[in-house]
mmCIF file of C-alpha atoms in Angstrom:
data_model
loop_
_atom_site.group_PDB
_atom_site.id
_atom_site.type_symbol
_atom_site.label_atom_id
_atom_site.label_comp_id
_atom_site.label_asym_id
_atom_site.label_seq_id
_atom_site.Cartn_x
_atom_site.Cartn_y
_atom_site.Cartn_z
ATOM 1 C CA UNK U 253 0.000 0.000 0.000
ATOM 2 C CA UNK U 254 2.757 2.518 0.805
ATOM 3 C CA UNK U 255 4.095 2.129 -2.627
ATOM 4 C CA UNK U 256 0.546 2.629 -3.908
ATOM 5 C CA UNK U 257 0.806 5.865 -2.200
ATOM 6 C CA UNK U 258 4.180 6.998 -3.452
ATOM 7 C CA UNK U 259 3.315 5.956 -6.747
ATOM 8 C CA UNK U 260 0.028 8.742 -7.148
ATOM 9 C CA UNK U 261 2.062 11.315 -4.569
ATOM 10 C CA UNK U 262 5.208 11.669 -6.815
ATOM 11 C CA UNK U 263 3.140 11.662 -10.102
ATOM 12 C CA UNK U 264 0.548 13.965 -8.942
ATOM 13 C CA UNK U 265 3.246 16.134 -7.683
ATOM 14 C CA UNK U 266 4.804 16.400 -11.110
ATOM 15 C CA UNK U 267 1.672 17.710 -12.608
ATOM 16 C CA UNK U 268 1.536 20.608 -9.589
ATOM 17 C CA UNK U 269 5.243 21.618 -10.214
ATOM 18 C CA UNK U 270 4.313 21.837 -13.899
ATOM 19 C CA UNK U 271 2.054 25.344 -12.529
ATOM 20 C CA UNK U 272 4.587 26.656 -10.308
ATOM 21 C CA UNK U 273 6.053 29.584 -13.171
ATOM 22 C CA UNK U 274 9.363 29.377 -11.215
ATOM 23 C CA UNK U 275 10.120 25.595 -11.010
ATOM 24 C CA UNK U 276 12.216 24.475 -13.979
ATOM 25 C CA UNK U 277 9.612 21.779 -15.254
ATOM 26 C CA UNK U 278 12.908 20.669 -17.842
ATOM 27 C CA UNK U 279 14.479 19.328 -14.548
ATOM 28 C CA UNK U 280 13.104 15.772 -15.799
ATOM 29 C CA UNK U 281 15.741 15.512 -18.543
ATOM 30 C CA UNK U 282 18.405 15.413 -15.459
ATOM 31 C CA UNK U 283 16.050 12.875 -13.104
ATOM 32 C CA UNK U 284 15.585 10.688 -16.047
ATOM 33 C CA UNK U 285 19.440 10.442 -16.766
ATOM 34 C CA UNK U 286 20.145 10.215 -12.923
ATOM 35 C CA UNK U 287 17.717 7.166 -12.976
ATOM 36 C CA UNK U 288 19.029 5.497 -16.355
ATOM 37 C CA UNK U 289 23.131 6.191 -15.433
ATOM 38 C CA UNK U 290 22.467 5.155 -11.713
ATOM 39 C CA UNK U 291 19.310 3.668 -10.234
ATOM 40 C CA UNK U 292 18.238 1.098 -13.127
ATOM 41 C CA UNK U 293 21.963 0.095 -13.344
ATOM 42 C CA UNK U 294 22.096 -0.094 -9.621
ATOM 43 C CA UNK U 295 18.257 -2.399 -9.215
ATOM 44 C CA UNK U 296 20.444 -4.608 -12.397
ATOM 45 C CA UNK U 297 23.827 -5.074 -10.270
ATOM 46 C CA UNK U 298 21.842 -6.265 -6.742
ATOM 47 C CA UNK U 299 18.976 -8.671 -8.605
ATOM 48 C CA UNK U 300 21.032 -9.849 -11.790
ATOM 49 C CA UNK U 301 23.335 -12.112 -9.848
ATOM 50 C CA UNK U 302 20.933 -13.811 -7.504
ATOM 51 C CA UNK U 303 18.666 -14.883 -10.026
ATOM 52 C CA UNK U 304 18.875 -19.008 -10.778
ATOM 53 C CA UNK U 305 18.576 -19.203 -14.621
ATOM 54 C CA UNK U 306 16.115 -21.444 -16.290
ATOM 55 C CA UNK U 307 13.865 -22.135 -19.945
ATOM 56 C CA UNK U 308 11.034 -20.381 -17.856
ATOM 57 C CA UNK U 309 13.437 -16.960 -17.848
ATOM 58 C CA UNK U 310 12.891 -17.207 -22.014
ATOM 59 C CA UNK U 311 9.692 -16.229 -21.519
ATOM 60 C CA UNK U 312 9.495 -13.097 -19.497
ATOM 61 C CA UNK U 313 12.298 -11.747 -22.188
ATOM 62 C CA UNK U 314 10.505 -12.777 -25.408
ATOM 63 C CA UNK U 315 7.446 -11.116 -24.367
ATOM 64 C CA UNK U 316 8.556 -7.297 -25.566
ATOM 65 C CA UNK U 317 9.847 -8.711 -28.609
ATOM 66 C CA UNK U 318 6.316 -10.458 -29.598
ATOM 67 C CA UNK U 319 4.485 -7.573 -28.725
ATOM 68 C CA UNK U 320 6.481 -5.022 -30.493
ATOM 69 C CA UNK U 321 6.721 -7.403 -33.882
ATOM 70 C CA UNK U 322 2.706 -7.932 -33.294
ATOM 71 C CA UNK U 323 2.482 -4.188 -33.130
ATOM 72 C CA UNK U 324 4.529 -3.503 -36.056
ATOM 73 C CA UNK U 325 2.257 -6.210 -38.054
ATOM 74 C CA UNK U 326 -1.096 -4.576 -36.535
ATOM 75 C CA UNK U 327 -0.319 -1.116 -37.769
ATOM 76 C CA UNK U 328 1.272 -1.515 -40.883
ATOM 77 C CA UNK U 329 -1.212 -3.143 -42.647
ATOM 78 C CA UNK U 330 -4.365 -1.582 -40.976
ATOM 79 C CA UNK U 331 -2.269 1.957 -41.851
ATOM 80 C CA UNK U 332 -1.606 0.468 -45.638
ATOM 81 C CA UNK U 333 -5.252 -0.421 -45.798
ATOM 82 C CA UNK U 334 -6.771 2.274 -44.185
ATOM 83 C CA UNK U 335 -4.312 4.961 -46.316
ATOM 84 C CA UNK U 336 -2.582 6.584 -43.267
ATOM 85 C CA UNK U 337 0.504 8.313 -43.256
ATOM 86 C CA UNK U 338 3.858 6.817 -42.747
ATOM 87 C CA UNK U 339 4.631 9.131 -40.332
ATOM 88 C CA UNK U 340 1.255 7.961 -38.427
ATOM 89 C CA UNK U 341 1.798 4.218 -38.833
ATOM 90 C CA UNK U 342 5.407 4.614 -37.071
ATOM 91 C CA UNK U 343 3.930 6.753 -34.334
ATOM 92 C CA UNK U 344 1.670 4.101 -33.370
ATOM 93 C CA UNK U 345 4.376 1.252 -33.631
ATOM 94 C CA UNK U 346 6.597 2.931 -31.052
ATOM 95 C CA UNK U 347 4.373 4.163 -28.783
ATOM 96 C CA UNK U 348 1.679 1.577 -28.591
ATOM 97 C CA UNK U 349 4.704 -1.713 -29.422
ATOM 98 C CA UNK U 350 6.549 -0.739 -26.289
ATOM 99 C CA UNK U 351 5.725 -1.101 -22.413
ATOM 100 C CA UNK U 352 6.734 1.061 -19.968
ATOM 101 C CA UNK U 353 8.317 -1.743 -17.874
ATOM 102 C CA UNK U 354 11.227 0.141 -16.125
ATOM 103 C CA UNK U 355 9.787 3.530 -14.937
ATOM 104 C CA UNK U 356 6.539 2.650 -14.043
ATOM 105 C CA UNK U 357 7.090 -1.344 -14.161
ATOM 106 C CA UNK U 358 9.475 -1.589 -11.459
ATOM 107 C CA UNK U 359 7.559 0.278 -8.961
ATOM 108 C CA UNK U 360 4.446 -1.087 -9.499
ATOM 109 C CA UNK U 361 5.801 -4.353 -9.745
ATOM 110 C CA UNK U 362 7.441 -4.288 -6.425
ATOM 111 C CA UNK U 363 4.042 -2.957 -5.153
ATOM 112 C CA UNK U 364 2.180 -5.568 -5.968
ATOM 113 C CA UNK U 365 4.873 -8.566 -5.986
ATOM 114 C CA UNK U 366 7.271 -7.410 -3.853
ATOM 115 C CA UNK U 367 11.377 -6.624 -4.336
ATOM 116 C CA UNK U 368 11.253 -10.542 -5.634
ATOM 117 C CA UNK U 369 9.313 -9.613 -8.278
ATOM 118 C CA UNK U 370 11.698 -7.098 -9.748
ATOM 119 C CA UNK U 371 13.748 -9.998 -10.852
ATOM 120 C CA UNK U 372 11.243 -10.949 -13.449
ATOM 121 C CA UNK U 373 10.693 -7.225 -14.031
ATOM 122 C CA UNK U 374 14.184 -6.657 -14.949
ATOM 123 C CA UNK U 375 14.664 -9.433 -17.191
ATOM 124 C CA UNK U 376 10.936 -8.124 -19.178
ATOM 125 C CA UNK U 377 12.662 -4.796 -19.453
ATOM 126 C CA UNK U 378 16.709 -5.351 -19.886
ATOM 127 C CA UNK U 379 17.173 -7.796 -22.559
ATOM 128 C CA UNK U 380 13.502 -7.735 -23.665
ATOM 129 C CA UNK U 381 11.995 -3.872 -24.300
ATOM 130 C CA UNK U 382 15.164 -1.917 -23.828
ATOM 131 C CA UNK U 383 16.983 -4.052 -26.214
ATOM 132 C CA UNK U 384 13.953 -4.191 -28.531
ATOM 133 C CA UNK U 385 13.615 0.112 -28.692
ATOM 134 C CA UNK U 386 17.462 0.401 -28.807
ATOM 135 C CA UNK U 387 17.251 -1.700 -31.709
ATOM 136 C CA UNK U 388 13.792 -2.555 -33.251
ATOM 137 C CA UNK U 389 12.508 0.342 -32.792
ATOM 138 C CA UNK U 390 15.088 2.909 -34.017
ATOM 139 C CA UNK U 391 15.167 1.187 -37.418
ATOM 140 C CA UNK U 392 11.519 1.732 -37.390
ATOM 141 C CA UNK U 393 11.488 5.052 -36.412
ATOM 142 C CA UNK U 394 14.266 5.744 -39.733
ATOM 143 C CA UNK U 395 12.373 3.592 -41.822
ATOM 144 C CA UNK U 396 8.817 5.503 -41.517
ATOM 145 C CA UNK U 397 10.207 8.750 -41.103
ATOM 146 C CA UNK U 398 12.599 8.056 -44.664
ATOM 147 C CA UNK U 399 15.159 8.203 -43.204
ATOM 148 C CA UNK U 400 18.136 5.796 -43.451
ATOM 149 C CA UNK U 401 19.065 3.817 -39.852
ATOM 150 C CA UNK U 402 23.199 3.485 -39.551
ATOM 151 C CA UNK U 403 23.764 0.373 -38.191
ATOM 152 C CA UNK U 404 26.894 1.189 -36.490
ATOM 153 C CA UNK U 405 25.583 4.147 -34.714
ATOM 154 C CA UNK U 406 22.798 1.854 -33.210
ATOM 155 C CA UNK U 407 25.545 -1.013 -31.887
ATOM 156 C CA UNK U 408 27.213 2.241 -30.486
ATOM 157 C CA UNK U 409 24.267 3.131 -28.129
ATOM 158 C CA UNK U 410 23.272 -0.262 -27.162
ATOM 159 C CA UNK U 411 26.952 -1.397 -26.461
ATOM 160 C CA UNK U 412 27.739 1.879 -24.614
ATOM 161 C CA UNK U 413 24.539 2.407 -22.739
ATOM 162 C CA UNK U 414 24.974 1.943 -18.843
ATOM 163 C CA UNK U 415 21.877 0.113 -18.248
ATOM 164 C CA UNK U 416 22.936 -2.505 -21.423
ATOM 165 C CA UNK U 417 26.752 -2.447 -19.583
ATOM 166 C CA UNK U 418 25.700 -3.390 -16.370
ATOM 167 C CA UNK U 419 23.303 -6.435 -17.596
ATOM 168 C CA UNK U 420 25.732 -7.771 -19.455
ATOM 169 C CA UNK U 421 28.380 -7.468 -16.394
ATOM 170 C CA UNK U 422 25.642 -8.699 -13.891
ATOM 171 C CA UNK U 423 24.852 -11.790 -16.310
ATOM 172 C CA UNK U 424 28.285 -12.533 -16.369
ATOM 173 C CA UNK U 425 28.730 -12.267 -12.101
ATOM 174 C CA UNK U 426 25.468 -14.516 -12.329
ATOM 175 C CA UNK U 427 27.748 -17.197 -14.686
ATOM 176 C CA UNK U 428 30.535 -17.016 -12.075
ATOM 177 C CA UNK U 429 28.229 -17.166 -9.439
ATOM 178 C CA UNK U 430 29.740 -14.000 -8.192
ATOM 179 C CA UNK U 431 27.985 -11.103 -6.235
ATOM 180 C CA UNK U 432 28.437 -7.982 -4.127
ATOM 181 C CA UNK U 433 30.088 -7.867 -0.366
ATOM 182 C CA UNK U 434 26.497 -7.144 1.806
ATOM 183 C CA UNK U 435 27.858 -3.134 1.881
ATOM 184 C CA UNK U 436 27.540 -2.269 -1.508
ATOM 185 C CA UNK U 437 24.814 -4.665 -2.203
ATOM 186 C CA UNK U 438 23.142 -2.189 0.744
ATOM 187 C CA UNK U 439 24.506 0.473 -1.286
ATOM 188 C CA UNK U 440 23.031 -0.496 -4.402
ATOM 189 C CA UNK U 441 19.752 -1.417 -3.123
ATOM 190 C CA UNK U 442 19.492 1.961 -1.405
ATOM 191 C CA UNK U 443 20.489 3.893 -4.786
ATOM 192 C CA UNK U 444 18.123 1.345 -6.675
ATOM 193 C CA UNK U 445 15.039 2.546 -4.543
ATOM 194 C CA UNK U 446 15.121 6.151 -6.445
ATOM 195 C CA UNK U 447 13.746 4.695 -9.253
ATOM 196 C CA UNK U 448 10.004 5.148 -7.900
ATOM 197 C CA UNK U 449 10.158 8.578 -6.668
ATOM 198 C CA UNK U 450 12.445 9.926 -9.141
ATOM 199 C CA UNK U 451 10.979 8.282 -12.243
ATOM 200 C CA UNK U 452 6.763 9.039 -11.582
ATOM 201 C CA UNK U 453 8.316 12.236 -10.726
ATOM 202 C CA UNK U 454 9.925 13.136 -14.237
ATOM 203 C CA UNK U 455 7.105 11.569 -15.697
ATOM 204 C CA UNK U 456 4.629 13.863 -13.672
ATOM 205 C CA UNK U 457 6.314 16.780 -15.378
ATOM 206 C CA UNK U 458 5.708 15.209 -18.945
ATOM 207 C CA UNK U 459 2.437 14.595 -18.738
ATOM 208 C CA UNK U 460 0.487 16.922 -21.049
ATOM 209 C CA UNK U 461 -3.386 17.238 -22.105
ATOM 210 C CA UNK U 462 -4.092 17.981 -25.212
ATOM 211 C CA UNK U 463 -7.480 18.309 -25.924
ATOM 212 C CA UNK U 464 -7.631 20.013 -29.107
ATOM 213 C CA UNK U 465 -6.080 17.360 -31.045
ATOM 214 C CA UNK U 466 -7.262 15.733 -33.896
ATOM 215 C CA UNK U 467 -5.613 12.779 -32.930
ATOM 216 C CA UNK U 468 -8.285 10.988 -30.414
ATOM 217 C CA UNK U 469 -9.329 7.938 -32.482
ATOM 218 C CA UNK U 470 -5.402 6.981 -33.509
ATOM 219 C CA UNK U 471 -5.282 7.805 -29.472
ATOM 220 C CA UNK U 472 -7.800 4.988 -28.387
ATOM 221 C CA UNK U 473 -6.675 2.816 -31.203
ATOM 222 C CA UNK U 474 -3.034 2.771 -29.490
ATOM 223 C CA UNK U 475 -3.875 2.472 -26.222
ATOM 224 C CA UNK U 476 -6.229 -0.636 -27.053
ATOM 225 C CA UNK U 477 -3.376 -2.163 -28.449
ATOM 226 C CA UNK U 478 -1.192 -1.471 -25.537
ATOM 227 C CA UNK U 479 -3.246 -1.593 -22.672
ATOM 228 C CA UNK U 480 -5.189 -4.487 -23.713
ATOM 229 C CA UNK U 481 -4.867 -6.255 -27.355
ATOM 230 C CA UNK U 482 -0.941 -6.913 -25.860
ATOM 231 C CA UNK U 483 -1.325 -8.206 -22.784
ATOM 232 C CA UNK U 484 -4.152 -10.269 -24.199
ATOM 233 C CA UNK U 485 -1.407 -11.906 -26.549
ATOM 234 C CA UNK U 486 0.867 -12.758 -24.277
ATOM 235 C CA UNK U 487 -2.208 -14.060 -21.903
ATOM 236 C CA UNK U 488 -3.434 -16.731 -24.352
ATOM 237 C CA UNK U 489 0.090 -17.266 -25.759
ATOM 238 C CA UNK U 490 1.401 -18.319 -22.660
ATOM 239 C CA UNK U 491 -1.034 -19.459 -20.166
ATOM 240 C CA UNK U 492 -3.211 -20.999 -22.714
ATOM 241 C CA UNK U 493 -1.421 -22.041 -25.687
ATOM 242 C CA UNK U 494 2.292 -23.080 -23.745
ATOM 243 C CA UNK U 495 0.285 -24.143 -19.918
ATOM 244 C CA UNK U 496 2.575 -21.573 -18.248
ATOM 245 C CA UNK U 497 1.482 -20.648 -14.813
ATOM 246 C CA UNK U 498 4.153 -19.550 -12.732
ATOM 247 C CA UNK U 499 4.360 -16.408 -11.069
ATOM 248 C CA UNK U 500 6.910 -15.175 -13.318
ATOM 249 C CA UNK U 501 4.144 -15.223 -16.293
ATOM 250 C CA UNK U 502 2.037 -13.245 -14.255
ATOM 251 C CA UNK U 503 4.318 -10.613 -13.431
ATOM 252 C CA UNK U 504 5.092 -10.677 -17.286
ATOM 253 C CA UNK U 505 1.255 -10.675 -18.592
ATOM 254 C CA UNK U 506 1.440 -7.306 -16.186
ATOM 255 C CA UNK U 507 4.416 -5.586 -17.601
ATOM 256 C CA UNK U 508 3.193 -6.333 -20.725
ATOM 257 C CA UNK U 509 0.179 -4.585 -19.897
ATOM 258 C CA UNK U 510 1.840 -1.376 -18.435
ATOM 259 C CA UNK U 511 1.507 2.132 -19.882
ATOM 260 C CA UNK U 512 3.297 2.717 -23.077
ATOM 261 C CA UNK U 513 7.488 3.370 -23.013
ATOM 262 C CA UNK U 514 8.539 7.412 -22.594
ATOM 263 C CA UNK U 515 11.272 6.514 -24.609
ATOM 264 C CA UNK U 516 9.656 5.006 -27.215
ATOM 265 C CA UNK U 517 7.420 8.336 -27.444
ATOM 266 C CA UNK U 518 10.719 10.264 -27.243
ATOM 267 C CA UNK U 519 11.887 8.323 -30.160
ATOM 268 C CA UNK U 520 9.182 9.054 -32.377
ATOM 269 C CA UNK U 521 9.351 12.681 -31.633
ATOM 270 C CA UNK U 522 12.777 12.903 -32.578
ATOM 271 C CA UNK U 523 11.887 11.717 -35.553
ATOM 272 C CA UNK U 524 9.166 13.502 -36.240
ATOM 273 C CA UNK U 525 6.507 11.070 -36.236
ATOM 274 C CA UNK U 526 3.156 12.783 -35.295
ATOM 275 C CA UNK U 527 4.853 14.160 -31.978
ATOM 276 C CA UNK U 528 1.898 15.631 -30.539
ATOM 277 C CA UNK U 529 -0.146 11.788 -31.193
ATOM 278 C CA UNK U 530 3.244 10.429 -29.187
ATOM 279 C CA UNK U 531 3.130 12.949 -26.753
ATOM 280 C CA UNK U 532 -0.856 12.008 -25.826
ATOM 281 C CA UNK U 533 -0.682 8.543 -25.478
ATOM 282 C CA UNK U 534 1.893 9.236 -22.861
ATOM 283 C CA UNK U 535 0.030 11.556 -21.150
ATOM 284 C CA UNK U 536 -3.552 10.005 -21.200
ATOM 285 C CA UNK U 537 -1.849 5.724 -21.250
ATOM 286 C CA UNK U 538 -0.323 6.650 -18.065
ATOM 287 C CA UNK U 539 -3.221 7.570 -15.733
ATOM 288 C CA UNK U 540 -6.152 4.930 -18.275
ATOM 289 C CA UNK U 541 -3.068 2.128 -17.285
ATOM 290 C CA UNK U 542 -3.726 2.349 -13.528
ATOM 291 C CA UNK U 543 -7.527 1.255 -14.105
ATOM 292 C CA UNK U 544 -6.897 -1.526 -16.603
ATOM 293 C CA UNK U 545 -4.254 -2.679 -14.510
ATOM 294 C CA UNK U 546 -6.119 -3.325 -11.927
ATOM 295 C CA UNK U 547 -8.664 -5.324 -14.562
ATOM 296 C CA UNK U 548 -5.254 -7.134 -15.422
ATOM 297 C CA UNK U 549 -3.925 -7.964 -11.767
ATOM 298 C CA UNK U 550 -7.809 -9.362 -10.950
ATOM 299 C CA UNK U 551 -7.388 -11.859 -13.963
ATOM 300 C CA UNK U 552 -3.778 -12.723 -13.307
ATOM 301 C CA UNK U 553 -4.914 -14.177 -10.251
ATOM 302 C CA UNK U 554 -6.416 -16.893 -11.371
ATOM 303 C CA UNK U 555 -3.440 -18.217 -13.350
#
């Protein structure tokens, strides 16, 4: 319940600051960096090495690749037949293929699962959606915006990115069976616990309300997809299709059904696809995801 609590105070205290004339509202550029550079590499270094590897792990990673393949399959042949823009059709993939399973996953997760769960959480968002934006998803965002992706540059961010650095260091301490003296795995876990308050407050500041847009239907069509057509997927894919049941697959099926990515939205806005479309189904996914979650956790507990 506390988490519950810090989860609405820090968000809803991001949308006040955005009214206060002299608070610099831009300050969520620096939070978001201090949580990428330090707290999600931090929460990777203290759970990475503990975890006992198995087949079952394959399937809380696949899951952002499905969805993200299914979403690029859903919208560019409904935007082919339906004779929307390119620009439109890539919007939609990033923002609607990609969960937001680090910034509003982990501390929602650990709400409802506890700090075990943010095991599975980790391994949904590591080498699952961060890999699949870093990759996937800026090839589409070049391809619909005609523009040509450079392979090299892309290798270049994933390789270099801290987040990307310390999984693959923390999968290799997990292969040597190697971990942390209990100080700086105190340390870590202390640095790690930012990522709530920091993170819903950054994206607090973000959030933005357009309601002159023309954009509403493409709006609802995303967020179906994300908040319910997705987790549906993985739902009947896994549970009823492969007979998976474990706890694991339920924390999955619910990062899966999480608000869509910021940096997926960020993405298409840099690349100027329908910014104002990305920017709204940030801003309105966020606060419609904390209802259909809860449709989501009442389901997953009959698994």
């Amino acid at each position: 319940m506390n988490n519950f609590i810090l989860i609405f105070f820090f968000l809803f205290l991001g949308l006040l600051l955005q009214r206060v004339k002299q608070f610099p509202t831009h300050i969520y550029k620096v939070l978001n960096k201090v949580v990428i550079y330090f707290c999600l590499p931090a929460i990777t270094l203290y759970h990475i090495p503990k975890i006992r590897w198995s087949n079952e792990l394959l399937f809380p990673i696949a899951s952002g690749w499905i969805t993200f393949i299914l979403a690029f399959v859903f919208f560019h042949f409904l935007g082919k037949r339906l004779g929307w823009s390119n620009k439109l059709i890539g919007c939609l993939i990033l923002t609607a293929g990609l969960s937001n399973s680090s910034f509003l996953g982990y501390p929602i997760i650990e709400a409802l699962f506890g700090k075990k769960g943010l095991e599975t959480a980790i391994l949904v968002d590591q080498p699952g959606t961060f890999v699949v934006v870093s990759t996937l998803g800026v090839f589409v965002a070049a391809f619909y915006s005609k523009g040509s992706p450079d392979s090299l540059s892309i290798l270049k961010k994933i390789l270099f990115f801290p987040p990307f650095l310390t999984f693959v260091f923390s999968c290799l301490m997990n292969v040597f069976k190697f971990d942390f003296d209990e100080n700086i795995q105190f340390g870590l876990l202390k640095i790690g616990s930012l990522v709530t308050p920091l993170a819903l407050l950054s994206v607090g500041l973000q959030l933005t309300f357009d309601r002159k847009s023309q954009h509403w239907k493409f709006l609802r069509l995303g967020l179906f997809y994300r908040l319910i057509l997705a987790p549906f997927t993985i739902l009947v894919l896994y549970v009823f299709v492969l007979k998976q049941h474990s706890e694991a697959i339920k924390i999955t099926l619910m990062e899966m059904a999480m608000a869509p990515m910021i940096t997926g939205a960020i993405l298409a806005s840099t690349y100027g696809l329908k910014p104002k479309l990305s920017s709204m189904m940030i801003g309105f996914g966020i606060p419609i995801s904390f209802v259909t979650l809860a449709v989501w956790y009442l389901i997953v507990q009959f698994i």
